[in-house]
Amino acid sequence: MIKYLFIAILAFSWTDALSQSIGISPVSHKLWGDTRDMSEFYLEYKFVGLHYFHNWDDTRYMRKGTDEIIEQTSAFAISVIPLDLTYFRAGMIAFDRRFPVDVASRVQFLLEASIPIRRFTISYRHISNGFGLFNEINPGVDSFSVKVHFGNVE
């Protein structure tokens, strides 16, 4: 895992430094979404991001009215965020597997409200399939993250 993160950092190092950032969200919270105990690490270059989500919750859930077991999953993802205003960003995120549970969608919306402070950004992030737009299962992930921007701060 560490070698892949190192390779990703090197791949970003030749680009415009002010457009690069590394972020971390230590644990997800139950706000709009229902997913808890999910951590995120991400690298961003301009409007494209590489993400890794790690599930710390090994609880198994039963789907209402059935005997189907639902588990939270860890996943890698790529995001594209074309709407980038100073304090608000919106885009799409595509996962390598169904996320955040094994019966959810692979493609979801990513919304972010943020406060930039010099080379840091503190954000509230919400990942959702849009209230059932892509899949009837919509657990959603809510998290607070800290992002560090590289390069000189002007």
Coordinates of N, CA and C in Angstrom, one line a residue:
M1 N 0.8 -1.2 0.0 CA 0.0 0.0 0.0 C 0.9 1.3 0.0
I2 N 1.9 1.3 0.8 CA 2.8 2.5 1.0 C 3.5 2.7 -0.4
K3 N 3.9 1.7 -1.1 CA 4.6 1.9 -2.3 C 3.7 2.6 -3.4
Y4 N 2.4 2.2 -3.4 CA 1.5 2.8 -4.3 C 1.2 4.3 -4.0
L5 N 1.1 4.6 -2.7 CA 1.0 6.0 -2.4 C 2.2 6.8 -2.8
F6 N 3.4 6.2 -2.6 CA 4.7 6.9 -3.0 C 4.7 7.1 -4.5
I7 N 4.3 6.1 -5.3 CA 4.3 6.3 -6.7 C 3.3 7.4 -7.1
A8 N 2.1 7.4 -6.5 CA 1.1 8.5 -6.8 C 1.7 9.8 -6.5
I9 N 2.4 10.0 -5.4 CA 3.0 11.3 -5.0 C 4.0 11.7 -6.0
L10 N 4.9 10.7 -6.4 CA 5.9 11.1 -7.5 C 5.2 11.4 -8.8
A11 N 4.1 10.8 -9.2 CA 3.4 11.1 -10.4 C 2.9 12.5 -10.4
F12 N 2.5 13.0 -9.2 CA 1.9 14.3 -9.1 C 3.0 15.4 -9.0
S13 N 4.3 15.0 -8.7 CA 5.3 15.9 -8.4 C 5.8 16.8 -9.5
W14 N 5.6 16.3 -10.8 CA 6.1 17.1 -11.9 C 5.1 18.2 -12.4
T15 N 3.9 18.1 -11.8 CA 2.9 19.1 -12.2 C 3.0 20.4 -11.5
D16 N 2.2 21.3 -11.8 CA 2.1 22.7 -11.2 C 1.8 22.5 -9.7
A17 N 2.8 22.9 -8.9 CA 2.7 22.6 -7.4 C 1.5 23.2 -6.8
L18 N 1.0 24.3 -7.2 CA -0.1 24.9 -6.5 C -1.5 24.2 -6.8
S19 N -1.4 23.3 -7.8 CA -2.6 22.6 -8.2 C -2.7 21.2 -7.5
Q20 N -1.7 20.9 -6.7 CA -1.7 19.5 -6.1 C -2.1 19.6 -4.6
S21 N -2.6 18.6 -4.1 CA -3.0 18.5 -2.7 C -3.1 17.1 -2.2
I22 N -2.9 16.9 -0.9 CA -3.1 15.6 -0.3 C -4.1 15.9 0.9
G23 N -5.0 15.0 1.0 CA -6.0 15.2 2.1 C -6.3 13.9 2.8
I24 N -6.8 14.1 4.0 CA -7.2 13.0 4.9 C -8.5 13.3 5.6
S25 N -9.3 12.3 5.7 CA -10.5 12.3 6.5 C -10.4 11.2 7.5
P26 N -10.2 11.4 8.8 CA -9.9 10.3 9.7 C -11.0 9.4 9.9
V27 N -12.3 9.9 10.0 CA -13.4 8.9 10.2 C -14.7 9.6 9.7
S28 N -15.6 8.8 9.1 CA -16.9 9.4 8.6 C -17.8 9.5 9.8
H29 N -18.8 10.4 9.6 CA -19.8 10.6 10.7 C -21.2 10.4 10.1
K30 N -22.2 10.2 10.9 CA -23.5 10.0 10.5 C -24.3 11.3 10.5
L31 N -24.4 11.9 9.3 CA -25.1 13.2 9.2 C -26.2 12.9 8.2
W32 N -26.0 13.3 6.9 CA -26.9 13.0 5.8 C -26.9 11.5 5.5
G33 N -25.7 11.0 5.5 CA -25.5 9.6 5.2 C -25.5 8.7 6.4
D34 N -25.5 7.4 6.2 CA -25.6 6.5 7.3 C -24.3 5.8 7.6
T35 N -23.3 6.0 6.8 CA -22.0 5.2 6.9 C -21.1 5.8 8.0
R36 N -20.7 4.9 8.9 CA -19.8 5.3 10.0 C -18.5 4.6 9.9
D37 N -17.5 5.1 10.5 CA -16.1 4.5 10.7 C -15.5 4.2 9.3
M38 N -15.5 5.2 8.4 CA -14.9 5.1 7.1 C -13.8 6.2 7.0
S39 N -12.6 5.8 6.8 CA -11.5 6.8 6.6 C -11.2 7.0 5.1
E40 N -10.7 8.2 4.8 CA -10.3 8.5 3.4 C -9.0 9.2 3.3
F41 N -8.2 8.7 2.3 CA -6.9 9.4 2.0 C -7.0 9.7 0.5
Y42 N -6.7 10.9 0.1 CA -6.8 11.3 -1.3 C -5.7 12.2 -1.8
L43 N -5.4 12.1 -3.1 CA -4.5 13.0 -3.8 C -5.3 13.7 -4.8
E44 N -5.1 15.0 -5.0 CA -5.8 15.7 -6.1 C -4.9 16.6 -6.9
Y45 N -5.2 16.6 -8.2 CA -4.5 17.5 -9.1 C -5.5 18.3 -9.9
K46 N -5.6 19.6 -9.7 CA -6.7 20.4 -10.3 C -8.0 19.8 -10.0
F47 N -8.8 19.3 -10.9 CA -10.1 18.8 -10.7 C -10.2 17.2 -10.7
V48 N -9.1 16.5 -10.7 CA -9.1 15.1 -10.7 C -8.5 14.6 -9.4
G49 N -9.1 13.5 -8.8 CA -8.6 13.0 -7.5 C -8.5 11.5 -7.5
L50 N -7.5 11.0 -6.8 CA -7.3 9.6 -6.5 C -7.7 9.4 -5.0
H51 N -8.5 8.4 -4.7 CA -9.0 8.2 -3.3 C -8.8 6.8 -2.9
Y52 N -8.6 6.6 -1.6 CA -8.7 5.3 -1.0 C -9.6 5.5 0.3
F53 N -10.6 4.6 0.4 CA -11.5 4.6 1.5 C -11.3 3.3 2.3
H54 N -11.1 3.4 3.6 CA -10.9 2.2 4.4 C -12.0 2.1 5.4
N55 N -12.6 0.9 5.4 CA -13.7 0.6 6.3 C -13.2 0.1 7.6
W56 N -13.5 0.7 8.7 CA -13.1 0.2 10.1 C -14.2 -0.6 10.7
D57 N -15.4 -0.6 10.2 CA -16.6 -1.2 10.8 C -16.9 -2.6 10.2
D58 N -16.7 -3.6 11.0 CA -17.0 -5.0 10.5 C -18.4 -5.5 10.8
T59 N -19.3 -4.6 11.2 CA -20.7 -4.9 11.5 C -21.3 -5.4 10.2
R60 N -22.1 -6.4 10.3 CA -22.9 -6.9 9.1 C -24.4 -6.5 9.3
Y61 N -25.0 -6.0 8.3 CA -26.4 -5.5 8.4 C -27.3 -6.4 7.6
M62 N -28.5 -6.5 8.0 CA -29.5 -7.2 7.3 C -30.4 -6.2 6.5
R63 N -30.7 -6.6 5.2 CA -31.5 -5.7 4.4 C -33.0 -5.9 4.9
K64 N -33.7 -4.9 5.1 CA -35.1 -5.0 5.6 C -35.9 -5.9 4.8
G65 N -36.6 -6.8 5.4 CA -37.6 -7.7 4.8 C -36.9 -8.9 4.1
T66 N -35.6 -9.0 4.2 CA -34.9 -10.2 3.5 C -33.9 -10.8 4.5
D67 N -33.3 -11.8 4.0 CA -32.1 -12.4 4.8 C -30.8 -12.0 4.2
E68 N -30.8 -11.0 3.3 CA -29.6 -10.6 2.7 C -28.6 -9.8 3.6
I69 N -27.4 -10.2 3.7 CA -26.4 -9.6 4.5 C -25.7 -8.5 3.7
I70 N -25.6 -7.3 4.3 CA -24.9 -6.2 3.7 C -23.7 -5.8 4.5
E71 N -22.6 -5.7 3.8 CA -21.3 -5.3 4.5 C -20.8 -4.0 4.0
Q72 N -20.2 -3.2 4.8 CA -19.5 -2.0 4.3 C -18.2 -2.5 3.7
T73 N -17.7 -1.7 2.6 CA -16.6 -2.1 1.9 C -15.5 -1.0 1.9
S74 N -14.3 -1.4 1.7 CA -13.2 -0.5 1.4 C -13.0 -0.4 -0.1
A75 N -12.5 0.8 -0.6 CA -12.5 0.9 -2.1 C -11.5 2.0 -2.5
F76 N -11.0 1.8 -3.7 CA -10.3 2.9 -4.4 C -11.2 3.6 -5.3
A77 N -10.9 4.9 -5.6 CA -11.9 5.7 -6.5 C -11.1 6.8 -7.2
I78 N -11.7 7.2 -8.3 CA -11.3 8.4 -9.1 C -12.4 9.4 -9.1
S79 N -12.1 10.6 -8.8 CA -13.1 11.7 -8.8 C -12.8 12.7 -9.9
V80 N -13.9 13.3 -10.4 CA -13.8 14.4 -11.3 C -14.7 15.5 -10.8
I81 N -14.1 16.7 -10.5 CA -14.9 17.7 -9.9 C -14.9 19.0 -10.7
P82 N -15.8 19.1 -11.7 CA -15.7 20.2 -12.7 C -16.3 21.5 -12.1
L83 N -17.2 21.4 -11.1 CA -17.7 22.7 -10.5 C -16.9 23.0 -9.2
D84 N -16.0 24.0 -9.4 CA -15.1 24.3 -8.3 C -15.2 25.8 -8.0
L85 N -16.0 26.2 -7.1 CA -16.1 27.6 -6.6 C -15.2 27.7 -5.4
T86 N -15.1 28.9 -4.8 CA -14.2 29.1 -3.7 C -14.5 28.2 -2.5
Y87 N -15.8 28.2 -2.2 CA -16.2 27.5 -0.9 C -17.1 26.3 -1.2
F88 N -17.3 25.9 -2.4 CA -18.2 24.8 -2.8 C -17.7 24.1 -4.0
R89 N -17.6 22.7 -4.0 CA -17.2 21.9 -5.1 C -18.2 20.8 -5.3
A90 N -18.4 20.4 -6.6 CA -19.4 19.3 -6.9 C -18.9 18.5 -8.1
G91 N -19.0 17.2 -8.0 CA -18.6 16.4 -9.1 C -19.1 14.9 -8.9
M92 N -18.4 14.0 -9.6 CA -18.7 12.6 -9.6 C -17.5 11.8 -9.1
I93 N -17.7 10.7 -8.5 CA -16.7 9.8 -8.0 C -17.0 8.4 -8.5
A94 N -16.1 7.7 -9.0 CA -16.3 6.3 -9.5 C -15.4 5.4 -8.7
F95 N -15.9 4.3 -8.2 CA -15.2 3.3 -7.3 C -14.9 2.1 -8.0
D96 N -13.8 1.4 -7.6 CA -13.4 0.1 -8.2 C -14.4 -1.0 -7.8
R97 N -15.2 -0.8 -6.8 CA -16.2 -1.8 -6.4 C -17.4 -1.1 -5.8
R98 N -18.5 -1.8 -5.5 CA -19.6 -1.1 -4.9 C -19.3 -0.5 -3.6
F99 N -19.7 0.7 -3.4 CA -19.3 1.5 -2.2 C -20.4 2.4 -1.7
P100 N -20.6 2.6 -0.4 CA -19.8 2.1 0.8 C -20.3 0.7 1.3
V101 N -21.4 0.2 0.7 CA -21.8 -1.2 1.0 C -21.8 -2.0 -0.2
D102 N -21.7 -3.3 -0.1 CA -21.6 -4.2 -1.2 C -22.8 -4.3 -2.1
V103 N -23.8 -3.6 -1.9 CA -25.0 -3.6 -2.7 C -25.3 -2.1 -3.3
A104 N -24.4 -1.2 -3.0 CA -24.5 0.2 -3.5 C -24.0 0.4 -4.9
S105 N -24.0 1.6 -5.3 CA -23.6 1.9 -6.7 C -22.1 2.2 -6.7
R106 N -21.5 2.0 -7.9 CA -20.1 2.3 -8.1 C -19.8 3.8 -8.5
V107 N -20.8 4.4 -9.0 CA -20.7 5.8 -9.4 C -21.6 6.7 -8.6
Q108 N -21.0 7.7 -8.0 CA -21.8 8.5 -7.0 C -21.5 10.0 -7.2
F109 N -22.2 10.9 -6.5 CA -22.0 12.3 -6.5 C -21.0 12.6 -5.3
L110 N -20.2 13.6 -5.5 CA -19.3 14.1 -4.5 C -19.6 15.6 -4.3
L111 N -20.0 16.0 -3.1 CA -20.2 17.4 -2.8 C -19.3 17.8 -1.7
E112 N -18.8 19.1 -1.7 CA -17.8 19.5 -0.7 C -18.0 21.0 -0.4
A113 N -18.1 21.3 0.9 CA -18.1 22.7 1.3 C -16.8 22.9 2.1
S114 N -16.1 24.0 1.8 CA -14.8 24.1 2.3 C -14.4 25.5 2.8
I115 N -13.4 25.6 3.6 CA -12.9 26.9 4.1 C -11.4 26.8 3.8
P116 N -10.9 27.6 2.8 CA -9.4 27.6 2.5 C -8.7 28.5 3.5
I117 N -7.6 28.0 4.1 CA -6.8 28.8 5.0 C -5.3 28.6 4.6
R118 N -4.8 29.6 3.8 CA -3.5 29.6 3.2 C -3.3 28.3 2.5
R119 N -2.3 27.4 2.9 CA -2.1 26.2 2.1 C -2.9 25.0 2.6
F120 N -3.9 25.2 3.5 CA -4.8 24.2 4.0 C -6.2 24.5 3.6
T121 N -7.0 23.4 3.5 CA -8.4 23.5 3.3 C -9.1 22.6 4.3
I122 N -10.1 23.1 5.0 CA -10.9 22.2 5.9 C -12.2 22.1 5.2
S123 N -12.7 20.8 5.1 CA -13.9 20.6 4.3 C -14.8 19.6 4.9
Y124 N -16.1 19.8 4.6 CA -17.2 18.8 4.9 C -17.4 18.2 3.5
R125 N -17.4 16.9 3.4 CA -17.6 16.1 2.2 C -18.7 15.2 2.3
H126 N -19.6 15.1 1.3 CA -20.7 14.2 1.2 C -20.6 13.4 -0.1
I127 N -20.7 12.1 0.0 CA -20.7 11.2 -1.1 C -22.1 10.5 -1.1
S128 N -22.8 10.5 -2.2 CA -24.1 10.0 -2.3 C -24.5 9.6 -3.7
N129 N -25.4 8.6 -3.8 CA -25.9 8.3 -5.2 C -27.1 9.1 -5.6
G130 N -27.3 10.2 -4.9 CA -28.4 11.2 -5.2 C -29.8 10.7 -4.9
F131 N -29.9 10.2 -3.6 CA -31.2 9.8 -3.1 C -31.8 8.7 -3.9
G132 N -31.0 7.8 -4.4 CA -31.6 6.6 -5.1 C -31.5 6.8 -6.6
L133 N -30.8 7.8 -7.2 CA -30.7 8.0 -8.6 C -30.1 6.8 -9.3
F134 N -28.9 6.3 -8.8 CA -28.2 5.2 -9.4 C -28.6 3.8 -8.8
N135 N -29.1 3.8 -7.6 CA -29.3 2.6 -6.9 C -30.3 2.9 -5.7
E136 N -31.2 1.9 -5.4 CA -32.1 2.2 -4.3 C -31.4 2.2 -3.0
I137 N -30.3 1.6 -2.8 CA -29.5 1.6 -1.6 C -28.7 2.9 -1.6
N138 N -28.8 3.8 -0.6 CA -28.2 5.1 -0.6 C -27.6 5.4 0.8
P139 N -26.6 4.6 1.3 CA -26.1 4.9 2.6 C -25.4 6.2 2.8
G140 N -24.7 6.7 1.8 CA -24.0 8.0 1.9 C -22.9 8.0 2.9
V141 N -21.8 8.8 2.6 CA -20.7 9.0 3.5 C -20.5 10.5 3.7
D142 N -20.5 10.8 5.0 CA -20.2 12.2 5.4 C -18.9 12.3 6.2
S143 N -18.0 13.2 5.8 CA -16.8 13.3 6.6 C -16.3 14.7 6.6
F144 N -15.4 15.0 7.5 CA -14.7 16.2 7.6 C -13.2 15.9 7.2
S145 N -12.6 16.7 6.4 CA -11.2 16.4 6.0 C -10.4 17.7 6.0
V146 N -9.1 17.4 6.1 CA -8.0 18.4 6.0 C -7.2 18.2 4.8
K147 N -7.0 19.2 4.0 CA -6.2 19.0 2.7 C -5.1 20.0 2.8
V148 N -3.9 19.6 2.3 CA -2.7 20.4 2.3 C -2.3 20.6 0.8
H149 N -2.1 21.9 0.4 CA -1.8 22.2 -1.0 C -0.2 22.4 -1.0
F150 N 0.4 21.9 -2.1 CA 1.8 22.0 -2.2 C 2.2 23.3 -3.0
G151 N 3.5 23.7 -2.8 CA 4.0 24.8 -3.6 C 4.0 26.1 -2.7
N152 N 4.4 27.2 -3.4 CA 4.5 28.5 -2.7 C 3.1 29.1 -2.5
V153 N 2.9 29.6 -1.3 CA 1.6 30.3 -1.1 C 1.8 31.8 -1.4
E154 N 1.0 32.3 -2.3 CA 1.2 33.7 -2.7 C 0.2 34.6 -1.9

